[in-house]
PDB file of C-alpha atoms in Angstrom:
ATOM      1  CA  MET A   1     -29.495 128.595 161.349  1.00  0.00           C
ATOM      2  CA  ALA A   2     -27.575 126.964 164.158  1.00  0.00           C
ATOM      3  CA  ARG A   3     -25.927 123.575 163.722  1.00  0.00           C
ATOM      4  CA  TYR A   4     -27.409 121.003 166.087  1.00  0.00           C
ATOM      5  CA  LEU A   5     -28.126 117.451 166.924  1.00  0.00           C
ATOM      6  CA  ALA A   6     -31.400 116.259 168.263  1.00  0.00           C
ATOM      7  CA  ILE A   7     -32.199 112.855 169.906  1.00  0.00           C
ATOM      8  CA  GLY A   8     -35.647 111.357 170.520  1.00  0.00           C
ATOM      9  CA  LYS A   9     -36.874 108.045 171.725  1.00  0.00           C
ATOM     10  CA  GLU A  10     -38.879 106.140 169.202  1.00  0.00           C
ATOM     11  CA  PRO A  11     -42.366 104.474 169.978  1.00  0.00           C
ATOM     12  CA  SER A  12     -41.303 101.491 168.075  1.00  0.00           C
ATOM     13  CA  PHE A  13     -38.090 100.549 166.076  1.00  0.00           C
ATOM     14  CA  GLY A  14     -37.719 102.674 163.060  1.00  0.00           C
ATOM     15  CA  GLN A  15     -40.858 104.880 163.743  1.00  0.00           C
ATOM     16  CA  GLU A  16     -39.895 108.441 164.068  1.00  0.00           C
ATOM     17  CA  ALA A  17     -39.582 110.058 167.613  1.00  0.00           C
ATOM     18  CA  THR A  18     -42.336 112.542 168.362  1.00  0.00           C
ATOM     19  CA  SER A  19     -40.232 114.756 170.796  1.00  0.00           C
ATOM     20  CA  TYR A  20     -36.519 115.611 170.826  1.00  0.00           C
ATOM     21  CA  ARG A  21     -33.753 117.001 173.065  1.00  0.00           C
ATOM     22  CA  PHE A  22     -31.593 119.476 171.061  1.00  0.00           C
ATOM     23  CA  LEU A  23     -27.807 119.207 171.745  1.00  0.00           C
ATOM     24  CA  ASP A  24     -24.964 121.481 170.980  1.00  0.00           C
ATOM     25  CA  ILE A  25     -22.547 118.928 170.215  1.00  0.00           C
ATOM     26  CA  ALA A  26     -18.752 119.023 169.649  1.00  0.00           C
ATOM     27  CA  SER A  27     -18.894 116.669 166.478  1.00  0.00           C
ATOM     28  CA  GLU A  28     -20.695 113.828 164.868  1.00  0.00           C
ATOM     29  CA  ASP A  29     -19.719 111.187 162.317  1.00  0.00           C
ATOM     30  CA  ILE A  30     -22.945 109.451 161.357  1.00  0.00           C
ATOM     31  CA  SER A  31     -23.390 108.084 157.895  1.00  0.00           C
ATOM     32  CA  THR A  32     -25.262 105.568 155.652  1.00  0.00           C
ATOM     33  CA  GLU A  33     -23.540 102.444 154.489  1.00  0.00           C
ATOM     34  CA  HIS A  34     -24.647 100.993 151.233  1.00  0.00           C
ATOM     35  CA  GLU A  35     -23.582  97.547 150.294  1.00  0.00           C
ATOM     36  CA  TRP A  36     -23.901  97.558 146.480  1.00  0.00           C
ATOM     37  CA  ILE A  37     -24.159  94.053 144.830  1.00  0.00           C
ATOM     38  CA  LEU A  38     -21.358  93.897 142.278  1.00  0.00           C
ATOM     39  CA  PRO A  39     -21.557  90.530 140.480  1.00  0.00           C
ATOM     40  CA  GLU A  40     -18.110  89.052 139.359  1.00  0.00           C
ATOM     41  CA  LEU A  41     -18.808  87.813 135.890  1.00  0.00           C
ATOM     42  CA  ALA A  42     -16.584  86.069 133.282  1.00  0.00           C
ATOM     43  CA  GLY A  43     -17.166  88.394 130.095  1.00  0.00           C
ATOM     44  CA  TYR A  44     -14.738  91.140 131.082  1.00  0.00           C
ATOM     45  CA  ARG A  45     -12.156  92.317 133.564  1.00  0.00           C
ATOM     46  CA  TRP A  46     -14.236  95.357 134.533  1.00  0.00           C
ATOM     47  CA  LYS A  47     -17.373  95.468 136.515  1.00  0.00           C
ATOM     48  CA  ARG A  48     -20.545  96.342 134.302  1.00  0.00           C
ATOM     49  CA  HIS A  49     -23.507  95.892 136.634  1.00  0.00           C
ATOM     50  CA  ALA A  50     -24.528  97.087 140.117  1.00  0.00           C
ATOM     51  CA  ALA A  51     -27.796  96.229 142.022  1.00  0.00           C
ATOM     52  CA  LYS A  52     -29.101  97.869 145.206  1.00  0.00           C
ATOM     53  CA  GLY A  53     -27.942  95.938 148.231  1.00  0.00           C
ATOM     54  CA  THR A  54     -28.335  96.345 152.063  1.00  0.00           C
ATOM     55  CA  VAL A  55     -28.386  99.799 153.721  1.00  0.00           C
ATOM     56  CA  LYS A  56     -27.682 100.512 157.431  1.00  0.00           C
ATOM     57  CA  VAL A  57     -26.562 103.529 159.365  1.00  0.00           C
ATOM     58  CA  GLY A  58     -23.476 103.792 161.664  1.00  0.00           C
ATOM     59  CA  GLY A  59     -21.350 106.432 163.397  1.00  0.00           C
ATOM     60  CA  SER A  60     -20.524 108.288 166.522  1.00  0.00           C
ATOM     61  CA  ILE A  61     -21.418 111.487 168.527  1.00  0.00           C
ATOM     62  CA  ASP A  62     -18.944 113.258 170.597  1.00  0.00           C
ATOM     63  CA  CYS A  63     -20.258 116.009 173.170  1.00  0.00           C
ATOM     64  CA  TYR A  64     -20.004 117.044 176.713  1.00  0.00           C
ATOM     65  CA  GLY A  65     -22.375 115.846 179.550  1.00  0.00           C
ATOM     66  CA  GLN A  66     -25.156 118.127 180.768  1.00  0.00           C
ATOM     67  CA  TYR A  67     -27.473 117.214 183.650  1.00  0.00           C
ATOM     68  CA  GLY A  68     -30.406 117.312 181.401  1.00  0.00           C
ATOM     69  CA  SER A  69     -29.515 115.511 178.130  1.00  0.00           C
ATOM     70  CA  LEU A  70     -27.123 113.063 179.655  1.00  0.00           C
ATOM     71  CA  GLY A  71     -30.238 110.917 180.623  1.00  0.00           C
ATOM     72  CA  SER A  72     -30.893 110.254 176.866  1.00  0.00           C
ATOM     73  CA  PHE A  73     -27.495 108.748 176.449  1.00  0.00           C
ATOM     74  CA  LEU A  74     -27.875 106.747 179.705  1.00  0.00           C
ATOM     75  CA  LEU A  75     -31.260 105.332 178.676  1.00  0.00           C
ATOM     76  CA  ALA A  76     -29.929 104.482 175.073  1.00  0.00           C
ATOM     77  CA  ALA A  77     -26.844 102.530 176.547  1.00  0.00           C
ATOM     78  CA  LEU A  78     -28.644 100.791 179.411  1.00  0.00           C
ATOM     79  CA  GLY A  79     -32.126 100.345 178.296  1.00  0.00           C
ATOM     80  CA  SER A  80     -34.320 100.959 181.610  1.00  0.00           C
ATOM     81  CA  VAL A  81     -35.202 103.965 183.623  1.00  0.00           C
ATOM     82  CA  ALA A  82     -37.468 104.553 186.620  1.00  0.00           C
ATOM     83  CA  THR A  83     -38.354 108.119 187.539  1.00  0.00           C
ATOM     84  CA  SER A  84     -39.574 109.435 190.972  1.00  0.00           C
ATOM     85  CA  GLN A  85     -39.656 112.847 192.799  1.00  0.00           C
ATOM     86  CA  PRO A  86     -37.465 112.843 196.010  1.00  0.00           C
ATOM     87  CA  ASP A  87     -39.442 115.571 197.649  1.00  0.00           C
ATOM     88  CA  PRO A  88     -42.549 116.564 195.614  1.00  0.00           C
ATOM     89  CA  ALA A  89     -43.816 118.901 198.462  1.00  0.00           C
ATOM     90  CA  ASN A  90     -40.707 121.199 198.862  1.00  0.00           C
ATOM     91  CA  ALA A  91     -39.002 120.465 195.522  1.00  0.00           C
ATOM     92  CA  PRO A  92     -41.746 119.764 192.929  1.00  0.00           C
ATOM     93  CA  SER A  93     -39.669 120.590 189.961  1.00  0.00           C
ATOM     94  CA  VAL A  94     -36.883 117.879 190.949  1.00  0.00           C
ATOM     95  CA  TYR A  95     -36.915 114.516 189.519  1.00  0.00           C
ATOM     96  CA  LYS A  96     -34.612 111.422 190.023  1.00  0.00           C
ATOM     97  CA  HIS A  97     -34.083 109.030 187.261  1.00  0.00           C
ATOM     98  CA  GLU A  98     -32.565 105.474 187.862  1.00  0.00           C
ATOM     99  CA  PHE A  99     -30.991 103.739 184.855  1.00  0.00           C
ATOM    100  CA  VAL A 100     -30.057 100.131 184.864  1.00  0.00           C
ATOM    101  CA  PRO A 101     -29.289  97.493 182.132  1.00  0.00           C
ATOM    102  CA  SER A 102     -32.308  95.775 180.670  1.00  0.00           C
ATOM    103  CA  GLU A 103     -32.656  92.846 178.225  1.00  0.00           C
ATOM    104  CA  ALA A 104     -33.547  94.987 175.359  1.00  0.00           C
ATOM    105  CA  LEU A 105     -32.567  98.571 174.302  1.00  0.00           C
ATOM    106  CA  PRO A 106     -34.739 101.356 172.963  1.00  0.00           C
ATOM    107  CA  SER A 107     -34.290 102.831 169.515  1.00  0.00           C
ATOM    108  CA  HIS A 108     -33.907 106.505 168.780  1.00  0.00           C
ATOM    109  CA  THR A 109     -34.340 108.967 165.956  1.00  0.00           C
ATOM    110  CA  ILE A 110     -31.390 111.294 165.589  1.00  0.00           C
ATOM    111  CA  LEU A 111     -31.402 114.654 163.663  1.00  0.00           C
ATOM    112  CA  VAL A 112     -28.444 116.361 162.317  1.00  0.00           C
ATOM    113  CA  ALA A 113     -28.874 119.856 161.140  1.00  0.00           C
ATOM    114  CA  SER A 114     -26.552 122.119 159.453  1.00  0.00           C
ATOM    115  CA  GLU A 115     -26.884 125.403 157.405  1.00  0.00           C
ATOM    116  CA  VAL A 116     -27.035 123.170 154.263  1.00  0.00           C
ATOM    117  CA  THR A 117     -29.552 120.510 154.910  1.00  0.00           C
ATOM    118  CA  GLY A 118     -31.091 118.197 157.696  1.00  0.00           C
ATOM    119  CA  ARG A 119     -30.342 114.567 157.844  1.00  0.00           C
ATOM    120  CA  LYS A 120     -32.701 112.221 159.838  1.00  0.00           C
ATOM    121  CA  PHE A 121     -31.447 108.917 161.054  1.00  0.00           C
ATOM    122  CA  LEU A 122     -34.129 106.444 162.217  1.00  0.00           C
ATOM    123  CA  GLY A 123     -33.889 103.148 164.201  1.00  0.00           C
ATOM    124  CA  CYS A 124     -30.576 104.073 166.020  1.00  0.00           C
ATOM    125  CA  VAL A 125     -29.491 101.804 168.810  1.00  0.00           C
ATOM    126  CA  CYS A 126     -26.512 102.405 171.060  1.00  0.00           C
ATOM    127  CA  SER A 127     -23.401 100.171 170.489  1.00  0.00           C
ATOM    128  CA  SER A 128     -21.332 101.925 173.099  1.00  0.00           C
ATOM    129  CA  LEU A 129     -21.238 104.881 175.444  1.00  0.00           C
ATOM    130  CA  GLU A 130     -18.095 106.130 177.086  1.00  0.00           C
ATOM    131  CA  LEU A 131     -17.944 108.646 179.905  1.00  0.00           C
ATOM    132  CA  SER A 132     -14.605 110.119 180.636  1.00  0.00           C
ATOM    133  CA  LEU A 133     -13.239 112.932 182.840  1.00  0.00           C
ATOM    134  CA  ALA A 134      -9.892 114.527 183.700  1.00  0.00           C
ATOM    135  CA  PRO A 135      -8.838 117.599 185.699  1.00  0.00           C
ATOM    136  CA  GLY A 136      -9.742 120.958 184.129  1.00  0.00           C
ATOM    137  CA  GLU A 137     -12.225 119.432 181.841  1.00  0.00           C
ATOM    138  CA  LEU A 138     -15.894 118.675 181.298  1.00  0.00           C
ATOM    139  CA  LEU A 139     -17.367 115.139 181.322  1.00  0.00           C
ATOM    140  CA  GLY A 140     -16.958 113.767 177.874  1.00  0.00           C
ATOM    141  CA  ILE A 141     -19.288 111.664 176.014  1.00  0.00           C
ATOM    142  CA  SER A 142     -18.563 109.319 173.158  1.00  0.00           C
ATOM    143  CA  PHE A 143     -21.626 107.653 171.815  1.00  0.00           C
ATOM    144  CA  GLU A 144     -21.577 104.993 169.042  1.00  0.00           C
ATOM    145  CA  LEU A 145     -24.683 103.754 167.351  1.00  0.00           C
ATOM    146  CA  VAL A 146     -26.008 101.458 164.665  1.00  0.00           C
ATOM    147  CA  GLY A 147     -29.120 102.594 162.737  1.00  0.00           C
ATOM    148  CA  GLN A 148     -31.857 101.410 160.181  1.00  0.00           C
ATOM    149  CA  ARG A 149     -31.959 104.143 157.619  1.00  0.00           C
ATOM    150  CA  GLU A 150     -31.643 107.904 156.685  1.00  0.00           C
ATOM    151  CA  GLU A 151     -34.126 110.393 155.508  1.00  0.00           C
ATOM    152  CA  VAL A 152     -34.248 114.067 154.865  1.00  0.00           C
ATOM    153  CA  PHE A 153     -35.901 116.668 157.141  1.00  0.00           C
ATOM    154  CA  THR A 154     -36.149 120.504 157.188  1.00  0.00           C
ATOM    155  CA  PRO A 155     -34.152 121.987 160.101  1.00  0.00           C
ATOM    156  CA  GLU A 156     -35.823 124.383 162.676  1.00  0.00           C
ATOM    157  CA  GLU A 157     -34.380 126.710 165.298  1.00  0.00           C
ATOM    158  CA  PRO A 158     -33.235 124.408 168.171  1.00  0.00           C
ATOM    159  CA  SER A 159     -34.069 124.810 171.835  1.00  0.00           C
ATOM    160  CA  PHE A 160     -30.812 123.760 173.350  1.00  0.00           C
ATOM    161  CA  ASP A 161     -30.401 122.016 176.691  1.00  0.00           C
ATOM    162  CA  GLU A 162     -29.433 124.771 179.060  1.00  0.00           C
ATOM    163  CA  THR A 163     -28.820 122.626 182.102  1.00  0.00           C
ATOM    164  CA  PRO A 164     -25.230 122.856 183.663  1.00  0.00           C
ATOM    165  CA  PHE A 165     -22.386 120.916 182.237  1.00  0.00           C
ATOM    166  CA  LEU A 166     -20.711 118.249 184.415  1.00  0.00           C
ATOM    167  CA  SER A 167     -17.242 119.439 185.365  1.00  0.00           C
ATOM    168  CA  PHE A 168     -14.317 117.779 187.068  1.00  0.00           C
ATOM    169  CA  SER A 169     -14.888 119.984 190.121  1.00  0.00           C
ATOM    170  CA  ASP A 170     -18.503 118.545 190.445  1.00  0.00           C
ATOM    171  CA  LEU A 171     -16.992 115.187 191.666  1.00  0.00           C
ATOM    172  CA  ALA A 172     -18.087 115.260 195.364  1.00  0.00           C
ATOM    173  CA  SER A 173     -17.258 111.618 196.165  1.00  0.00           C
ATOM    174  CA  CYS A 174     -15.394 108.719 194.884  1.00  0.00           C
ATOM    175  CA  ARG A 175     -15.170 105.417 196.695  1.00  0.00           C
ATOM    176  CA  VAL A 176     -13.289 102.211 195.820  1.00  0.00           C
ATOM    177  CA  GLY A 177     -14.310  99.250 198.168  1.00  0.00           C
ATOM    178  CA  GLY A 178     -16.107 101.943 200.314  1.00  0.00           C
ATOM    179  CA  VAL A 179     -12.917 103.980 200.812  1.00  0.00           C
ATOM    180  CA  GLU A 180     -12.591 107.500 199.549  1.00  0.00           C
ATOM    181  CA  VAL A 181      -9.960 107.960 196.934  1.00  0.00           C
ATOM    182  CA  ALA A 182      -8.605 110.944 194.928  1.00  0.00           C
ATOM    183  CA  LEU A 183      -8.642 110.240 191.122  1.00  0.00           C
ATOM    184  CA  GLU A 184      -6.700 112.008 188.555  1.00  0.00           C
ATOM    185  CA  ALA A 185      -8.771 110.566 185.494  1.00  0.00           C
ATOM    186  CA  ILE A 186     -11.594 108.119 184.970  1.00  0.00           C
ATOM    187  CA  ALA A 187     -13.201 106.487 182.011  1.00  0.00           C
ATOM    188  CA  ILE A 188     -16.160 104.077 181.939  1.00  0.00           C
ATOM    189  CA  THR A 189     -17.447 102.447 178.747  1.00  0.00           C
ATOM    190  CA  ILE A 190     -20.807 100.566 178.418  1.00  0.00           C
ATOM    191  CA  SER A 191     -20.558  98.294 175.353  1.00  0.00           C
ATOM    192  CA  ASN A 192     -23.559  96.545 173.775  1.00  0.00           C
ATOM    193  CA  ASP A 193     -23.145  93.578 171.395  1.00  0.00           C
ATOM    194  CA  LEU A 194     -25.453  94.482 168.646  1.00  0.00           C
ATOM    195  CA  VAL A 195     -26.501  92.094 165.819  1.00  0.00           C
ATOM    196  CA  ASP A 196     -26.154  94.592 162.795  1.00  0.00           C
ATOM    197  CA  ASP A 197     -26.273  92.172 159.870  1.00  0.00           C
ATOM    198  CA  ALA A 198     -29.678  90.262 160.399  1.00  0.00           C
ATOM    199  CA  PHE A 199     -31.327  91.226 157.238  1.00  0.00           C
ATOM    200  CA  GLU A 200     -34.409  89.475 155.857  1.00  0.00           C
ATOM    201  CA  LEU A 201     -35.605  88.847 152.243  1.00  0.00           C
ATOM    202  CA  GLY A 202     -37.835  91.492 150.702  1.00  0.00           C
ATOM    203  CA  SER A 203     -36.097  94.566 152.327  1.00  0.00           C
ATOM    204  CA  ARG A 204     -32.957  96.438 152.060  1.00  0.00           C
ATOM    205  CA  TYR A 205     -33.102  97.627 155.721  1.00  0.00           C
ATOM    206  CA  LEU A 206     -32.652  95.978 159.050  1.00  0.00           C
ATOM    207  CA  PRO A 207     -36.148  94.837 160.503  1.00  0.00           C
ATOM    208  CA  GLU A 208     -34.553  95.202 164.055  1.00  0.00           C
ATOM    209  CA  ILE A 209     -31.232  95.505 165.810  1.00  0.00           C
ATOM    210  CA  PRO A 210     -31.297  92.919 168.601  1.00  0.00           C
ATOM    211  CA  VAL A 211     -28.773  93.216 171.459  1.00  0.00           C
ATOM    212  CA  GLN A 212     -26.780  90.258 172.673  1.00  0.00           C
ATOM    213  CA  GLY A 213     -23.985  90.612 175.492  1.00  0.00           C
ATOM    214  CA  LEU A 214     -23.189  93.526 177.664  1.00  0.00           C
ATOM    215  CA  GLU A 215     -19.786  94.661 178.803  1.00  0.00           C
ATOM    216  CA  ILE A 216     -18.919  97.431 181.121  1.00  0.00           C
ATOM    217  CA  THR A 217     -15.251  98.325 181.459  1.00  0.00           C
ATOM    218  CA  GLY A 218     -13.170 101.297 182.597  1.00  0.00           C
ATOM    219  CA  SER A 219     -10.051 102.705 183.996  1.00  0.00           C
ATOM    220  CA  PHE A 220      -8.904 105.249 186.521  1.00  0.00           C
ATOM    221  CA  ASP A 221      -5.678 107.081 187.328  1.00  0.00           C
ATOM    222  CA  LEU A 222      -4.511 107.986 190.779  1.00  0.00           C
ATOM    223  CA  LYS A 223      -1.227 108.889 192.593  1.00  0.00           C
ATOM    224  CA  PHE A 224       0.836 105.732 193.273  1.00  0.00           C
ATOM    225  CA  LYS A 225       1.391 106.058 196.964  1.00  0.00           C
ATOM    226  CA  ASP A 226       0.898 102.359 198.242  1.00  0.00           C
ATOM    227  CA  ARG A 227       0.368  98.985 197.092  1.00  0.00           C
ATOM    228  CA  SER A 228      -3.400  98.542 197.973  1.00  0.00           C
ATOM    229  CA  HIS A 229      -4.678  98.567 194.306  1.00  0.00           C
ATOM    230  CA  LEU A 230      -1.714  96.572 193.115  1.00  0.00           C
ATOM    231  CA  ASP A 231      -2.078  93.863 195.918  1.00  0.00           C
ATOM    232  CA  ARG A 232      -5.918  93.687 195.178  1.00  0.00           C
ATOM    233  CA  PHE A 233      -5.012  93.026 191.477  1.00  0.00           C
ATOM    234  CA  LEU A 234      -2.424  90.351 192.199  1.00  0.00           C
ATOM    235  CA  ALA A 235      -4.630  88.591 194.759  1.00  0.00           C
ATOM    236  CA  GLY A 236      -7.628  88.532 192.371  1.00  0.00           C
ATOM    237  CA  GLU A 237      -9.864  90.263 194.823  1.00  0.00           C
ATOM    238  CA  GLU A 238     -13.272  91.912 193.890  1.00  0.00           C
ATOM    239  CA  THR A 239     -14.250  95.452 194.889  1.00  0.00           C
ATOM    240  CA  SER A 240     -16.735  98.187 194.162  1.00  0.00           C
ATOM    241  CA  LEU A 241     -16.801 101.626 192.543  1.00  0.00           C
ATOM    242  CA  TYR A 242     -19.065 104.464 193.294  1.00  0.00           C
ATOM    243  CA  LEU A 243     -18.996 108.153 192.163  1.00  0.00           C
ATOM    244  CA  ARG A 244     -21.197 111.039 192.926  1.00  0.00           C
ATOM    245  CA  PHE A 245     -21.228 114.371 190.999  1.00  0.00           C
ATOM    246  CA  GLU A 246     -23.080 117.448 192.312  1.00  0.00           C
ATOM    247  CA  GLY A 247     -23.966 120.620 190.489  1.00  0.00           C
ATOM    248  CA  PRO A 248     -25.962 123.724 191.382  1.00  0.00           C
ATOM    249  CA  GLU A 249     -29.013 123.628 193.436  1.00  0.00           C
ATOM    250  CA  ILE A 250     -32.375 123.098 191.645  1.00  0.00           C
ATOM    251  CA  GLU A 251     -34.771 123.945 194.505  1.00  0.00           C
ATOM    252  CA  GLY A 252     -35.636 122.908 197.964  1.00  0.00           C
ATOM    253  CA  GLY A 253     -32.038 122.284 198.827  1.00  0.00           C
ATOM    254  CA  LEU A 254     -31.756 119.454 196.175  1.00  0.00           C
ATOM    255  CA  LYS A 255     -29.074 119.749 193.548  1.00  0.00           C
ATOM    256  CA  TYR A 256     -28.311 118.563 190.029  1.00  0.00           C
ATOM    257  CA  ALA A 257     -26.560 115.192 190.689  1.00  0.00           C
ATOM    258  CA  LEU A 258     -25.179 111.978 189.026  1.00  0.00           C
ATOM    259  CA  GLU A 259     -24.387 108.855 190.668  1.00  0.00           C
ATOM    260  CA  LEU A 260     -22.589 105.923 189.089  1.00  0.00           C
ATOM    261  CA  ASP A 261     -22.601 102.720 191.103  1.00  0.00           C
ATOM    262  CA  LEU A 262     -20.734  99.561 190.064  1.00  0.00           C
ATOM    263  CA  PRO A 263     -21.155  97.365 193.172  1.00  0.00           C
ATOM    264  CA  ARG A 264     -18.870  94.568 191.877  1.00  0.00           C
ATOM    265  CA  ILE A 265     -15.651  95.054 189.819  1.00  0.00           C
ATOM    266  CA  ILE A 266     -12.595  93.012 189.137  1.00  0.00           C
ATOM    267  CA  TYR A 267      -9.088  94.653 188.211  1.00  0.00           C
ATOM    268  CA  LYS A 268      -7.613  93.528 184.977  1.00  0.00           C
ATOM    269  CA  ALA A 269      -4.610  95.701 185.220  1.00  0.00           C
ATOM    270  CA  ALA A 270      -2.845  97.712 188.009  1.00  0.00           C
ATOM    271  CA  GLY A 271       0.500  99.298 188.793  1.00  0.00           C
ATOM    272  CA  ALA A 272       2.790 102.235 188.007  1.00  0.00           C
ATOM    273  CA  ASN A 273       5.843 102.334 185.706  1.00  0.00           C
ATOM    274  CA  VAL A 274       9.059 104.227 186.230  1.00  0.00           C
ATOM    275  CA  SER A 275      10.054 106.860 183.750  1.00  0.00           C
ATOM    276  CA  ALA A 276      13.110 108.921 184.479  1.00  0.00           C
ATOM    277  CA  ARG A 277      12.086 111.135 187.506  1.00  0.00           C
ATOM    278  CA  GLU A 278       8.435 111.620 186.537  1.00  0.00           C
ATOM    279  CA  ARG A 279       5.943 111.366 189.327  1.00  0.00           C
ATOM    280  CA  LEU A 280       4.335 107.757 189.659  1.00  0.00           C
ATOM    281  CA  VAL A 281       0.820 107.529 188.478  1.00  0.00           C
ATOM    282  CA  GLU A 282      -1.010 104.260 188.733  1.00  0.00           C
ATOM    283  CA  ARG A 283      -3.448 103.097 186.058  1.00  0.00           C
ATOM    284  CA  VAL A 284      -6.106 100.668 187.132  1.00  0.00           C
ATOM    285  CA  GLU A 285      -8.099  98.879 184.499  1.00  0.00           C
ATOM    286  CA  PHE A 286     -11.455  97.159 185.464  1.00  0.00           C
ATOM    287  CA  GLU A 287     -14.458  95.316 184.477  1.00  0.00           C
ATOM    288  CA  ALA A 288     -17.797  95.313 186.127  1.00  0.00           C
ATOM    289  CA  LEU A 289     -19.753  92.191 186.995  1.00  0.00           C
ATOM    290  CA  TYR A 290     -23.376  91.533 187.908  1.00  0.00           C
ATOM    291  CA  ASP A 291     -24.124  91.916 191.689  1.00  0.00           C
ATOM    292  CA  PRO A 292     -27.019  89.453 192.764  1.00  0.00           C
ATOM    293  CA  THR A 293     -27.537  91.427 196.090  1.00  0.00           C
ATOM    294  CA  ALA A 294     -27.893  94.870 194.331  1.00  0.00           C
ATOM    295  CA  GLY A 295     -29.626  93.309 191.297  1.00  0.00           C
ATOM    296  CA  TYR A 296     -27.575  95.031 188.672  1.00  0.00           C
ATOM    297  CA  VAL A 297     -24.166  95.355 187.109  1.00  0.00           C
ATOM    298  CA  MET A 298     -24.227  99.107 187.050  1.00  0.00           C
ATOM    299  CA  LYS A 299     -26.730 101.776 188.138  1.00  0.00           C
ATOM    300  CA  ALA A 300     -26.739 105.472 187.109  1.00  0.00           C
ATOM    301  CA  VAL A 301     -28.911 107.835 188.991  1.00  0.00           C
ATOM    302  CA  LEU A 302     -29.509 111.399 187.516  1.00  0.00           C
ATOM    303  CA  GLN A 303     -31.326 114.229 189.334  1.00  0.00           C
ATOM    304  CA  ASN A 304     -32.594 117.113 187.362  1.00  0.00           C
ATOM    305  CA  ARG A 305     -35.708 119.105 186.206  1.00  0.00           C
ATOM    306  CA  GLU A 306     -36.615 116.473 183.534  1.00  0.00           C
ATOM    307  CA  ALA A 307     -39.897 114.865 184.071  1.00  0.00           C
ATOM    308  CA  GLY A 308     -39.022 111.713 182.286  1.00  0.00           C
ATOM    309  CA  TYR A 309     -37.032 110.156 179.441  1.00  0.00           C
TER     310      TYR A 309
END
């Protein structure tokens, strides 16, 4: 039996998903947290009583981005997706998915299977998603979650996502302020402020996991060859960030692709430091803001063979 993780969107919070995408992950650290009630009493120094308390799920998943399953993580982190076909006549198997932030987030069921047992985590909501990339590497995904409860399930043979992995060499374009730049590393983190302690009387489990604020931050490294980014930071100027990745052709001249568009960002740090005779590398840290003209703070566009998420 292969080890695997599967993720599926739930029809409603805590109701098990009906279909799944199977992932060959690097690692996971998902567990159930049980807050026992241990009353402090006067009779003795030691604790003598324990009552069942609140229960919730928490943890993380680490894996590599693939053009198919990446959409599940983007939907979980951003909340909204619109799907279309760019060329249904000449490329009927190609779909384009546009992900943008929404007021609410969907919940997912996550299955973790090993040769020993199957663990099912229901009502899982994304607290953060980090996408990171460096030369010679695949796109790294770090996904953190909060969930409602854990159950058992019987594992089955997985049907893994066989779409191509996103590699550092897939980066076809990177523009900052509309100008092409050559990056040495980049990381973007989508952070959702979740309410994970709003329990109700009569149940040990969370009735829902509301989302409050949204923060999108990141950083990129590049050769320090001029003062353009440093001057932009010192002057407090806004700019934009756009990335496009392209994979193999699907059909009809259309390729697997990923676009990340942050139309309005501010620099929170910039510059390079001197260390002996080592080459100068500039690290820029940024945060994305809502752009009223574009209508979003961030948009991710994924092109693949998936009919929907």
